[in-house]
Coordinates of C-alpha atoms and ligand atoms in Angstrom, one line a residue:
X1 CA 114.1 103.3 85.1
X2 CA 111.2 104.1 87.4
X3 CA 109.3 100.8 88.2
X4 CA 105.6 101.7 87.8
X5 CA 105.0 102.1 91.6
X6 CA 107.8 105.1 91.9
X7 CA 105.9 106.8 89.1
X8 CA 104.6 110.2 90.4
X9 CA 101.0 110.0 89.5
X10 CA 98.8 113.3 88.2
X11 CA 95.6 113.1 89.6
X12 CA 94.5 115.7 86.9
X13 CA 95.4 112.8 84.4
X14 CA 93.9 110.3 85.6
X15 CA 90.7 112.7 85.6
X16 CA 91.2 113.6 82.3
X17 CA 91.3 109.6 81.2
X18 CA 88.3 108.6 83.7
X19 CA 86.3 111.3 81.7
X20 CA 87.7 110.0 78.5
X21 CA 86.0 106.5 79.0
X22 CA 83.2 107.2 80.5
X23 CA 82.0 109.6 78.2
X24 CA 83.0 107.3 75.6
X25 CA 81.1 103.9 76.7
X26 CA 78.2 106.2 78.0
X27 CA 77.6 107.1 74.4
X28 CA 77.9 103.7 73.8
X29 CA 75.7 102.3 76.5
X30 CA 73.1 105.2 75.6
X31 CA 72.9 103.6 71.9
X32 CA 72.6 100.0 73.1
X33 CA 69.5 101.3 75.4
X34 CA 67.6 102.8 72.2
X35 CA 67.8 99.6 70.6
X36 CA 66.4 97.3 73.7
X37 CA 68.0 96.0 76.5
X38 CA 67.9 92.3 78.0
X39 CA 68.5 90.8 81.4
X40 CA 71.6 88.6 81.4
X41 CA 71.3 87.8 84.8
X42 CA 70.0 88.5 88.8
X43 CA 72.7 88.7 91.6
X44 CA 71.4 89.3 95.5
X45 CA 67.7 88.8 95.1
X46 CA 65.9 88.8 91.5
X47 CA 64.7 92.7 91.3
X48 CA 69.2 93.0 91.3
X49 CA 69.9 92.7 87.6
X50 CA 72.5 92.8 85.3
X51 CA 72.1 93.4 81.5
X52 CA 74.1 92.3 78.6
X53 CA 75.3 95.7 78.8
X54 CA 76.6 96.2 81.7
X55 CA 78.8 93.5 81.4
X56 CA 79.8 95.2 78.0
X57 CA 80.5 98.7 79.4
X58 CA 82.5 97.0 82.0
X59 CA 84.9 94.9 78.9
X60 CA 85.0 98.3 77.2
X61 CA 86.0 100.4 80.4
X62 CA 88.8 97.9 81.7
X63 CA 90.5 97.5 77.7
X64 CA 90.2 100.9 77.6
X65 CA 91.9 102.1 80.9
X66 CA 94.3 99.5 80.5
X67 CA 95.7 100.0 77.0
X68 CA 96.5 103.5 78.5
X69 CA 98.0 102.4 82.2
X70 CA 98.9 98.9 81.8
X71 CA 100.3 98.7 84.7
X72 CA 97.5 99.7 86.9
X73 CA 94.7 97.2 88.8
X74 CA 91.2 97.5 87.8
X75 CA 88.0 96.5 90.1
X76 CA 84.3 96.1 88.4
X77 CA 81.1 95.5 89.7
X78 CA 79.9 93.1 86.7
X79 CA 83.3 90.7 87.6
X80 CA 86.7 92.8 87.0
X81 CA 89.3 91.7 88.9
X82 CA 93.1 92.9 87.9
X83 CA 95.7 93.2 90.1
X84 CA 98.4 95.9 89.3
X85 CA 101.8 96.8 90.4
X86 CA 101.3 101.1 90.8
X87 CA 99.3 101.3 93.1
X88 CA 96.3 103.0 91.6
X89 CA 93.2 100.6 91.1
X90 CA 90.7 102.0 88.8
X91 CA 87.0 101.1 90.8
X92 CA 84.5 100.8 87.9
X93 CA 80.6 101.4 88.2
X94 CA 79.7 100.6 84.6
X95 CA 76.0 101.6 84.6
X96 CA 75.1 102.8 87.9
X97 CA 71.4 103.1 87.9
X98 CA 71.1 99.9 86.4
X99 CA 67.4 99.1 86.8
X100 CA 66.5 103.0 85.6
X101 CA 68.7 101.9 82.4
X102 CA 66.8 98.6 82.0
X103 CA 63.4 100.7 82.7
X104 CA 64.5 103.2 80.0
X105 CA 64.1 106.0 82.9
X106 CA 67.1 108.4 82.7
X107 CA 69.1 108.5 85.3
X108 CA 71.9 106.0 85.1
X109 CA 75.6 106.8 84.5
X110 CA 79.4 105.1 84.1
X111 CA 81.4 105.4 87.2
X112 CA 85.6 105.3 86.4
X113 CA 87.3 105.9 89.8
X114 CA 91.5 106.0 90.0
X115 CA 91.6 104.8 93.7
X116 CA 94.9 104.1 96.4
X117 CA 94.9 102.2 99.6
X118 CA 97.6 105.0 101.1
X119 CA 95.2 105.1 104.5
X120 CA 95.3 109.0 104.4
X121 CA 92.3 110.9 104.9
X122 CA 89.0 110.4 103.1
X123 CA 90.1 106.5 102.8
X124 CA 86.6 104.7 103.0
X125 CA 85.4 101.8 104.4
X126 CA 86.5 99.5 102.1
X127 CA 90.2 101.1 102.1
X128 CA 90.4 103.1 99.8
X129 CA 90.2 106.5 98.5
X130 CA 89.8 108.0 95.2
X131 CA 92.0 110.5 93.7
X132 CA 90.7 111.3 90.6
X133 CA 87.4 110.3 88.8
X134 CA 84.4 110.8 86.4
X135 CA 80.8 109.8 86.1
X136 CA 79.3 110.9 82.9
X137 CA 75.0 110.9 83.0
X138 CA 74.5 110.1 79.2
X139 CA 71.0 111.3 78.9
X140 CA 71.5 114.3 79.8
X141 CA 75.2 114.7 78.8
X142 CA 76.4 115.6 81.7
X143 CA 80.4 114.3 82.8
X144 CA 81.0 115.1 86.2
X145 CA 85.1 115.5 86.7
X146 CA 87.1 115.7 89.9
X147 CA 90.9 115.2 91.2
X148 CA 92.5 115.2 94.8
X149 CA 92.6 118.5 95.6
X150 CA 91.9 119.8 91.9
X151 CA 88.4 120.7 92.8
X152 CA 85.3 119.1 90.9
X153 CA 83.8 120.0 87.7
X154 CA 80.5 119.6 85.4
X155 CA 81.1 120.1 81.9
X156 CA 84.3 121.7 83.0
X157 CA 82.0 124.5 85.2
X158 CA 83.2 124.0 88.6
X159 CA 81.1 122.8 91.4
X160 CA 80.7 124.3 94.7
X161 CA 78.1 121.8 96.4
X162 CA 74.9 122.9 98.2
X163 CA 74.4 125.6 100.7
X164 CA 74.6 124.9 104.5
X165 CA 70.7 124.9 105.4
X166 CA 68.6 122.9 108.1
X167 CA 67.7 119.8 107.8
X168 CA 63.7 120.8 107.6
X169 CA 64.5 122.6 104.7
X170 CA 66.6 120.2 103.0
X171 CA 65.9 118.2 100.0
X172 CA 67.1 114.6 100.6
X173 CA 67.9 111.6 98.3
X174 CA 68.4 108.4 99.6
X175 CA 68.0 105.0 98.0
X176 CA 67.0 101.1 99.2
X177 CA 68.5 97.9 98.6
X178 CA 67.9 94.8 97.0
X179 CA 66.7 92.6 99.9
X180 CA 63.5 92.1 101.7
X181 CA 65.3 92.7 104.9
X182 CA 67.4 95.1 104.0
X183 CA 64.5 97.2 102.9
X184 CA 62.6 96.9 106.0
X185 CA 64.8 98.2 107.8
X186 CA 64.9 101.0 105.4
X187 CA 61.5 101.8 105.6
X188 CA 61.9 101.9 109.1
X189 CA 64.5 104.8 109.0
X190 CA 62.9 106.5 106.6
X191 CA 59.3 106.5 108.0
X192 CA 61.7 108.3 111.3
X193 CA 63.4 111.1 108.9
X194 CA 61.1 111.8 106.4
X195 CA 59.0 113.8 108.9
X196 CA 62.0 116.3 109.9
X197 CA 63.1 117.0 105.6
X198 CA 61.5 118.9 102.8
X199 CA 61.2 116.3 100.6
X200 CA 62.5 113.3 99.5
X201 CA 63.6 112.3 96.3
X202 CA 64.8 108.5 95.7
X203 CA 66.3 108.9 92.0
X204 CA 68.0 105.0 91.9
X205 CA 71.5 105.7 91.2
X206 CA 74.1 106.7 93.9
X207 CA 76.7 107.9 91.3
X208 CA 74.2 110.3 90.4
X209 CA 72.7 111.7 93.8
X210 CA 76.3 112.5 95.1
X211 CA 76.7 114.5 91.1
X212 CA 73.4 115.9 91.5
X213 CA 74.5 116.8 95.7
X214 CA 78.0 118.5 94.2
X215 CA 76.0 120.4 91.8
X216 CA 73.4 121.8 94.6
X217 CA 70.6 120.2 93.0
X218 CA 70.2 118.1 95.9
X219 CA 71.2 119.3 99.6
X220 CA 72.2 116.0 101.2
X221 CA 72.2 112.2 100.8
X222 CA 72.4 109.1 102.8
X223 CA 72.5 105.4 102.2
X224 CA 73.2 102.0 103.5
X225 CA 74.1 99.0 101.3
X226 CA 76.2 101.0 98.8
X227 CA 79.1 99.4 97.1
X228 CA 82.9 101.0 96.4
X229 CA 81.9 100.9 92.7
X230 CA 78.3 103.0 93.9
X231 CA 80.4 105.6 95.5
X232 CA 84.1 105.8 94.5
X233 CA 84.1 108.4 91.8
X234 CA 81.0 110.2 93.0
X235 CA 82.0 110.7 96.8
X236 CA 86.0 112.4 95.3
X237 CA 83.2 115.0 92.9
X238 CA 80.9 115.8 95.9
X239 CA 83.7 116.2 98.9
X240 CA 86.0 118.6 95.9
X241 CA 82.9 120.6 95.9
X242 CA 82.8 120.9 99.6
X243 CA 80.4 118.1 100.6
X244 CA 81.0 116.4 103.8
X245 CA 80.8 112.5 103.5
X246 CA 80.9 110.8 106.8
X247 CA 79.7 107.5 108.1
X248 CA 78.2 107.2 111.6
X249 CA 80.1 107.6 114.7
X250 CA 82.9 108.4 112.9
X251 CA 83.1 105.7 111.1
X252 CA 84.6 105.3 107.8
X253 CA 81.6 106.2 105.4
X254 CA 80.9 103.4 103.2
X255 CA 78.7 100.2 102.9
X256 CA 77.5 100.7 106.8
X257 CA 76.5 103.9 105.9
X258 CA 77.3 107.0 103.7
X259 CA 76.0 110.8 104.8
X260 CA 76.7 113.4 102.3
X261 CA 75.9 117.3 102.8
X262 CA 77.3 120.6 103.4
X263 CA 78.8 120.6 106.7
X264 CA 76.6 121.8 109.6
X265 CA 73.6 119.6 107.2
X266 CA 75.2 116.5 107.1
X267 CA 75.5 116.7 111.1
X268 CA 72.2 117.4 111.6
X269 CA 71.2 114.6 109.1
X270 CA 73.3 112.4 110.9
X271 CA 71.9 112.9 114.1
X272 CA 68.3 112.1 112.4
X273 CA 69.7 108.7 110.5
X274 CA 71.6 107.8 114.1
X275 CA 68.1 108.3 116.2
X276 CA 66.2 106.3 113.3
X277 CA 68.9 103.2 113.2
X278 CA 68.9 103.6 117.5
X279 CA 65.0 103.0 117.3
X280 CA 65.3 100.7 115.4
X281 CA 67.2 98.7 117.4
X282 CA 65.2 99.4 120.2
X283 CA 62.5 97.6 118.4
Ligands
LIP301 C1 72.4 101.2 92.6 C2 72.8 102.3 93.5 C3 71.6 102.9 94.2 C4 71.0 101.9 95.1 C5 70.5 100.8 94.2 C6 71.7 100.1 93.4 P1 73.5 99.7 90.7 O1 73.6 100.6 92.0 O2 73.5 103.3 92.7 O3 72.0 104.1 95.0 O4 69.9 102.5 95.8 O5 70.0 99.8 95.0 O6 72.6 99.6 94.3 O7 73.1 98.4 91.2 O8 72.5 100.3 89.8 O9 74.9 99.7 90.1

Protein backbone atom coordinates (compact mmCIF):
# COMPACT_ATOMS: atom_id res chain seq x y z
CA UNK A 1 0.00 0.00 0.00
CA UNK A 2 1.10 3.46 -0.91
CA UNK A 3 2.59 5.23 2.20
CA UNK A 4 1.00 8.77 2.19
CA UNK A 5 4.19 10.43 0.70
CA UNK A 6 4.01 8.12 -2.66
CA UNK A 7 0.48 9.23 -3.03
CA UNK A 8 0.15 11.09 -6.41
CA UNK A 9 -1.43 14.26 -5.32
CA UNK A 10 -4.29 16.28 -7.63
CA UNK A 11 -3.67 19.78 -7.32
CA UNK A 12 -7.29 20.25 -8.78
CA UNK A 13 -8.36 18.45 -5.46
CA UNK A 14 -6.73 20.07 -3.19
CA UNK A 15 -8.28 23.29 -4.90
CA UNK A 16 -11.53 21.98 -4.76
CA UNK A 17 -11.07 21.24 -0.75
CA UNK A 18 -9.18 24.74 -0.07
CA UNK A 19 -12.45 26.28 -1.66
CA UNK A 20 -14.52 23.97 0.36
CA UNK A 21 -13.32 25.43 3.74
CA UNK A 22 -12.89 28.61 3.09
CA UNK A 23 -16.01 29.34 1.74
CA UNK A 24 -17.39 27.46 4.63
CA UNK A 25 -15.65 29.24 7.71
CA UNK A 26 -15.92 32.56 5.63
CA UNK A 27 -19.66 32.25 6.04
CA UNK A 28 -18.93 31.50 9.38
CA UNK A 29 -16.48 34.24 10.20
CA UNK A 30 -19.00 36.73 8.27
CA UNK A 31 -21.88 35.79 10.90
CA UNK A 32 -19.55 36.04 13.99
CA UNK A 33 -18.62 39.80 12.56
CA UNK A 34 -22.50 40.82 12.50
CA UNK A 35 -22.83 39.94 15.96
CA UNK A 36 -19.59 41.96 17.34
CA UNK A 37 -16.18 41.14 17.39
CA UNK A 38 -13.52 41.33 20.41
CA UNK A 39 -9.84 41.55 20.68
CA UNK A 40 -8.27 38.44 22.18
CA UNK A 41 -5.05 39.55 21.91
CA UNK A 42 -1.99 42.01 20.24
CA UNK A 43 1.20 40.24 18.76
CA UNK A 44 4.21 42.64 17.22
CA UNK A 45 3.12 46.01 18.47
CA UNK A 46 -0.51 46.70 19.81
CA UNK A 47 -2.34 48.10 16.43
CA UNK A 48 -1.41 43.89 15.41
CA UNK A 49 -4.49 42.16 16.77
CA UNK A 50 -5.99 39.00 16.91
CA UNK A 51 -9.72 38.37 17.58
CA UNK A 52 -11.53 35.60 19.16
CA UNK A 53 -12.29 34.71 15.74
CA UNK A 54 -9.46 34.36 14.12
CA UNK A 55 -8.28 31.93 16.40
CA UNK A 56 -11.74 30.16 15.72
CA UNK A 57 -11.49 30.21 11.81
CA UNK A 58 -8.07 28.86 12.27
CA UNK A 59 -9.61 25.56 14.79
CA UNK A 60 -12.31 25.26 12.11
CA UNK A 61 -9.91 25.32 9.05
CA UNK A 62 -7.22 22.79 10.47
CA UNK A 63 -10.27 20.06 11.82
CA UNK A 64 -11.58 20.54 8.74
CA UNK A 65 -8.66 20.01 6.28
CA UNK A 66 -7.54 17.37 8.40
CA UNK A 67 -10.57 15.10 8.77
CA UNK A 68 -10.23 15.06 4.92
CA UNK A 69 -6.10 14.52 4.50
CA UNK A 70 -5.10 13.31 7.77
CA UNK A 71 -2.04 12.69 6.86
CA UNK A 72 -1.05 16.07 5.64
CA UNK A 73 0.87 19.06 7.91
CA UNK A 74 -0.96 22.17 8.53
CA UNK A 75 0.72 25.84 9.27
CA UNK A 76 -1.60 28.86 10.83
CA UNK A 77 -0.97 32.24 11.57
CA UNK A 78 -3.11 32.29 14.92
CA UNK A 79 -0.63 29.10 16.32
CA UNK A 80 -1.15 25.89 13.94
CA UNK A 81 1.55 23.87 13.92
CA UNK A 82 1.23 20.07 12.52
CA UNK A 83 3.73 18.23 11.11
CA UNK A 84 2.69 15.59 8.31
CA UNK A 85 4.09 12.71 6.54
CA UNK A 86 2.90 13.66 2.51
CA UNK A 87 4.45 16.26 1.96
CA UNK A 88 1.80 18.80 1.36
CA UNK A 89 1.46 21.51 4.23
CA UNK A 90 -1.68 23.34 4.09
CA UNK A 91 -0.46 27.37 4.96
CA UNK A 92 -3.55 28.87 6.57
CA UNK A 93 -4.47 32.76 6.60
CA UNK A 94 -7.68 32.55 8.60
CA UNK A 95 -8.90 36.15 8.34
CA UNK A 96 -6.50 38.07 6.32
CA UNK A 97 -7.43 41.59 6.66
CA UNK A 98 -7.80 41.20 10.16
CA UNK A 99 -8.06 44.82 11.43
CA UNK A 100 -10.73 45.67 8.29
CA UNK A 101 -12.67 42.60 9.97
CA UNK A 102 -12.29 43.98 13.49
CA UNK A 103 -13.21 47.62 11.91
CA UNK A 104 -16.33 46.06 10.19
CA UNK A 105 -14.70 47.42 6.77
CA UNK A 106 -15.01 44.68 4.04
CA UNK A 107 -12.20 43.52 2.78
CA UNK A 108 -10.87 40.60 4.74
CA UNK A 109 -10.86 36.96 3.54
CA UNK A 110 -9.71 33.09 4.61
CA UNK A 111 -6.55 32.01 2.99
CA UNK A 112 -6.21 27.79 2.59
CA UNK A 113 -2.97 27.13 0.72
CA UNK A 114 -1.81 23.21 -0.16
CA UNK A 115 1.98 24.07 -0.14
CA UNK A 116 5.47 21.57 -0.95
CA UNK A 117 9.00 22.35 -0.16
CA UNK A 118 10.08 20.36 -3.68
CA UNK A 119 12.51 23.63 -4.44
CA UNK A 120 11.11 23.83 -8.05
CA UNK A 121 10.24 27.02 -9.54
CA UNK A 122 8.00 29.62 -7.96
CA UNK A 123 9.30 28.18 -4.34
CA UNK A 124 9.26 31.38 -2.10
CA UNK A 125 11.30 32.73 0.36
CA UNK A 126 10.23 30.83 3.00
CA UNK A 127 10.57 27.49 0.93
CA UNK A 128 7.78 26.73 -0.32
CA UNK A 129 5.41 26.87 -3.09
CA UNK A 130 1.80 26.44 -3.38
CA UNK A 131 0.11 24.18 -5.57
CA UNK A 132 -3.32 24.56 -5.14
CA UNK A 133 -5.35 27.19 -3.06
CA UNK A 134 -8.47 29.41 -2.25
CA UNK A 135 -9.20 32.71 -0.63
CA UNK A 136 -12.82 33.28 -0.39
CA UNK A 137 -13.77 37.48 0.31
CA UNK A 138 -17.06 36.81 2.25
CA UNK A 139 -18.60 40.14 1.92
CA UNK A 140 -18.72 40.16 -1.34
CA UNK A 141 -18.89 36.42 -1.99
CA UNK A 142 -16.24 36.07 -3.91
CA UNK A 143 -13.90 32.47 -3.79
CA UNK A 144 -10.90 32.95 -5.67
CA UNK A 145 -9.61 29.23 -6.95
CA UNK A 146 -6.35 28.20 -8.43
CA UNK A 147 -4.00 24.87 -8.98
CA UNK A 148 -0.41 24.34 -10.39
CA UNK A 149 -0.81 24.70 -13.74
CA UNK A 150 -4.81 24.52 -13.66
CA UNK A 151 -5.14 28.20 -14.23
CA UNK A 152 -6.93 30.43 -11.59
CA UNK A 153 -10.59 31.05 -11.23
CA UNK A 154 -13.30 33.58 -9.53
CA UNK A 155 -16.46 32.07 -8.99
CA UNK A 156 -15.35 29.37 -11.42
CA UNK A 157 -14.79 32.52 -14.29
CA UNK A 158 -11.30 32.26 -15.11
CA UNK A 159 -8.82 34.94 -14.56
CA UNK A 160 -6.41 36.31 -16.91
CA UNK A 161 -4.62 39.09 -14.59
CA UNK A 162 -4.14 42.78 -15.62
CA UNK A 163 -2.89 44.18 -18.88
CA UNK A 164 0.81 45.01 -19.43
CA UNK A 165 0.70 48.95 -19.00
CA UNK A 166 3.37 51.55 -17.72
CA UNK A 167 3.96 52.12 -14.56
CA UNK A 168 2.50 55.95 -14.75
CA UNK A 169 -0.65 54.50 -15.65
CA UNK A 170 -0.78 51.83 -13.22
CA UNK A 171 -3.03 51.46 -10.30
CA UNK A 172 -0.89 50.19 -7.36
CA UNK A 173 -1.81 48.53 -3.93
CA UNK A 174 0.64 48.16 -1.40
CA UNK A 175 0.26 47.84 2.33
CA UNK A 176 2.42 48.82 5.77
CA UNK A 177 3.38 46.93 8.69
CA UNK A 178 2.87 46.88 12.19
CA UNK A 179 5.97 48.60 13.50
CA UNK A 180 6.99 52.17 14.03
CA UNK A 181 10.08 51.37 12.11
CA UNK A 182 8.98 49.27 9.79
CA UNK A 183 6.53 51.90 8.68
CA UNK A 184 9.02 54.54 8.29
CA UNK A 185 10.71 53.13 6.16
CA UNK A 186 7.56 52.59 4.25
CA UNK A 187 6.70 55.96 4.11
CA UNK A 188 9.96 56.55 2.75
CA UNK A 189 9.52 54.27 -0.30
CA UNK A 190 6.36 55.29 -0.90
CA UNK A 191 6.75 59.11 -0.73
CA UNK A 192 9.69 57.84 -3.81
CA UNK A 193 6.95 55.76 -5.96
CA UNK A 194 3.87 57.31 -5.45
CA UNK A 195 4.99 60.20 -7.84
CA UNK A 196 5.76 57.83 -10.90
CA UNK A 197 1.89 55.62 -10.44
CA UNK A 198 -1.74 56.50 -11.12
CA UNK A 199 -2.89 56.00 -7.96
CA UNK A 200 -2.54 54.20 -5.01
CA UNK A 201 -4.88 52.13 -3.24
CA UNK A 202 -3.78 50.60 0.32
CA UNK A 203 -6.94 48.14 0.83
CA UNK A 204 -5.32 46.13 4.22
CA UNK A 205 -5.36 42.68 3.21
CA UNK A 206 -2.65 41.00 0.93
CA UNK A 207 -4.81 37.88 0.18
CA UNK A 208 -6.99 40.22 -1.36
CA UNK A 209 -4.81 42.69 -3.44
CA UNK A 210 -3.06 39.68 -5.19
CA UNK A 211 -7.26 38.39 -5.90
CA UNK A 212 -8.21 41.78 -6.76
CA UNK A 213 -4.39 42.00 -9.12
CA UNK A 214 -5.53 38.28 -10.78
CA UNK A 215 -8.84 39.75 -11.51
CA UNK A 216 -7.43 43.05 -13.29
CA UNK A 217 -8.94 45.17 -10.82
CA UNK A 218 -5.72 46.23 -9.64
CA UNK A 219 -2.47 46.45 -12.11
CA UNK A 220 0.34 45.58 -9.64
CA UNK A 221 1.27 45.23 -5.98
CA UNK A 222 4.23 45.27 -3.72
CA UNK A 223 4.97 44.75 -0.12
CA UNK A 224 7.53 44.20 2.52
CA UNK A 225 6.79 42.45 5.81
CA UNK A 226 4.23 39.93 4.40
CA UNK A 227 3.99 36.49 5.87
CA UNK A 228 3.68 32.78 4.02
CA UNK A 229 0.11 32.74 5.45
CA UNK A 230 -0.40 36.67 3.69
CA UNK A 231 0.73 35.31 0.43
CA UNK A 232 0.58 31.53 -0.09
CA UNK A 233 -2.78 30.94 -1.65
CA UNK A 234 -3.04 34.45 -3.18
CA UNK A 235 0.46 34.60 -5.06
CA UNK A 236 -0.49 30.45 -6.85
CA UNK A 237 -4.21 32.74 -8.01
CA UNK A 238 -2.34 35.84 -9.32
CA UNK A 239 0.89 34.01 -11.09
CA UNK A 240 -2.13 31.20 -12.81
CA UNK A 241 -3.52 34.30 -14.21
CA UNK A 242 -0.28 35.45 -15.54
CA UNK A 243 1.01 37.82 -12.83
CA UNK A 244 4.66 37.93 -12.39
CA UNK A 245 5.63 37.74 -8.59
CA UNK A 246 9.25 38.39 -8.03
CA UNK A 247 11.33 39.71 -5.18
CA UNK A 248 14.22 42.10 -5.76
CA UNK A 249 17.37 41.18 -7.41
CA UNK A 250 16.11 38.04 -8.06
CA UNK A 251 15.45 37.07 -5.00
CA UNK A 252 12.92 34.73 -3.83
CA UNK A 253 9.72 37.05 -3.47
CA UNK A 254 8.59 36.85 -0.02
CA UNK A 255 8.85 38.62 3.46
CA UNK A 256 12.00 40.83 1.96
CA UNK A 257 9.83 41.85 -0.58
CA UNK A 258 6.96 40.73 -2.92
CA UNK A 259 6.28 42.56 -6.54
CA UNK A 260 3.32 41.48 -8.39
CA UNK A 261 2.18 42.60 -12.02
CA UNK A 262 1.96 41.71 -15.52
CA UNK A 263 5.27 41.21 -16.87
CA UNK A 264 7.02 44.24 -18.47
CA UNK A 265 4.91 46.24 -15.17
CA UNK A 266 6.20 44.44 -12.52
CA UNK A 267 9.90 45.33 -13.97
CA UNK A 268 9.35 48.70 -14.20
CA UNK A 269 7.80 48.71 -10.66
CA UNK A 270 10.70 46.95 -9.51
CA UNK A 271 13.04 49.25 -10.79
CA UNK A 272 10.94 52.13 -8.90
CA UNK A 273 10.70 50.06 -5.31
CA UNK A 274 14.75 49.11 -5.95
CA UNK A 275 15.71 53.10 -6.45
CA UNK A 276 13.23 53.93 -3.38
CA UNK A 277 14.90 51.11 -0.91
CA UNK A 278 18.67 52.36 -2.64
CA UNK A 279 17.78 55.91 -1.31
CA UNK A 280 16.86 54.95 1.35
CA UNK A 281 19.89 53.48 2.30
CA UNK A 282 21.67 56.26 1.14
CA UNK A 283 20.04 58.24 3.83
C1 LIG B 1 -2.29 41.81 6.80
C2 LIG B 1 -1.80 41.74 5.38
C3 LIG B 1 -1.65 43.15 4.80
C4 LIG B 1 -0.64 43.90 5.60
C5 LIG B 1 -1.13 44.02 7.01
C6 LIG B 1 -1.36 42.62 7.64
P1 LIG B 1 -3.30 40.14 8.60
O1 LIG B 1 -2.39 40.50 7.30
O2 LIG B 1 -2.69 40.99 4.61
O3 LIG B 1 -1.25 43.13 3.46
O4 LIG B 1 -0.42 45.17 5.04
O5 LIG B 1 -0.18 44.73 7.76
O6 LIG B 1 -0.12 41.96 7.75
O7 LIG B 1 -2.47 40.55 9.78
O8 LIG B 1 -4.57 40.90 8.52
O9 LIG B 1 -3.50 38.64 8.53
Amino acid sequence: MNSAAETPVNAQELAEIAAEIARSVGVQIRAIRAEGVEVADTKSSSADVVTYADRLAESLTQEALLARRPHDGVVGEEGAQVSGTSGITWVVDPIDGTVNYLYGLPFYGVSIAATVADGAPGTMEDGRRAIAGAVYLPVFDELFTAWDGGGSYVNGESLTGPATKPLDVALLATGFGYTRERRTEQAHVIQQVLPLVRDIRRMGSAAADLCMLAAGRLDAYFERGLKPWDYAAAVLIARESGVQVLGLEGAAPGESMLIAAAPNTASELHAAVQTAYNSLEAE
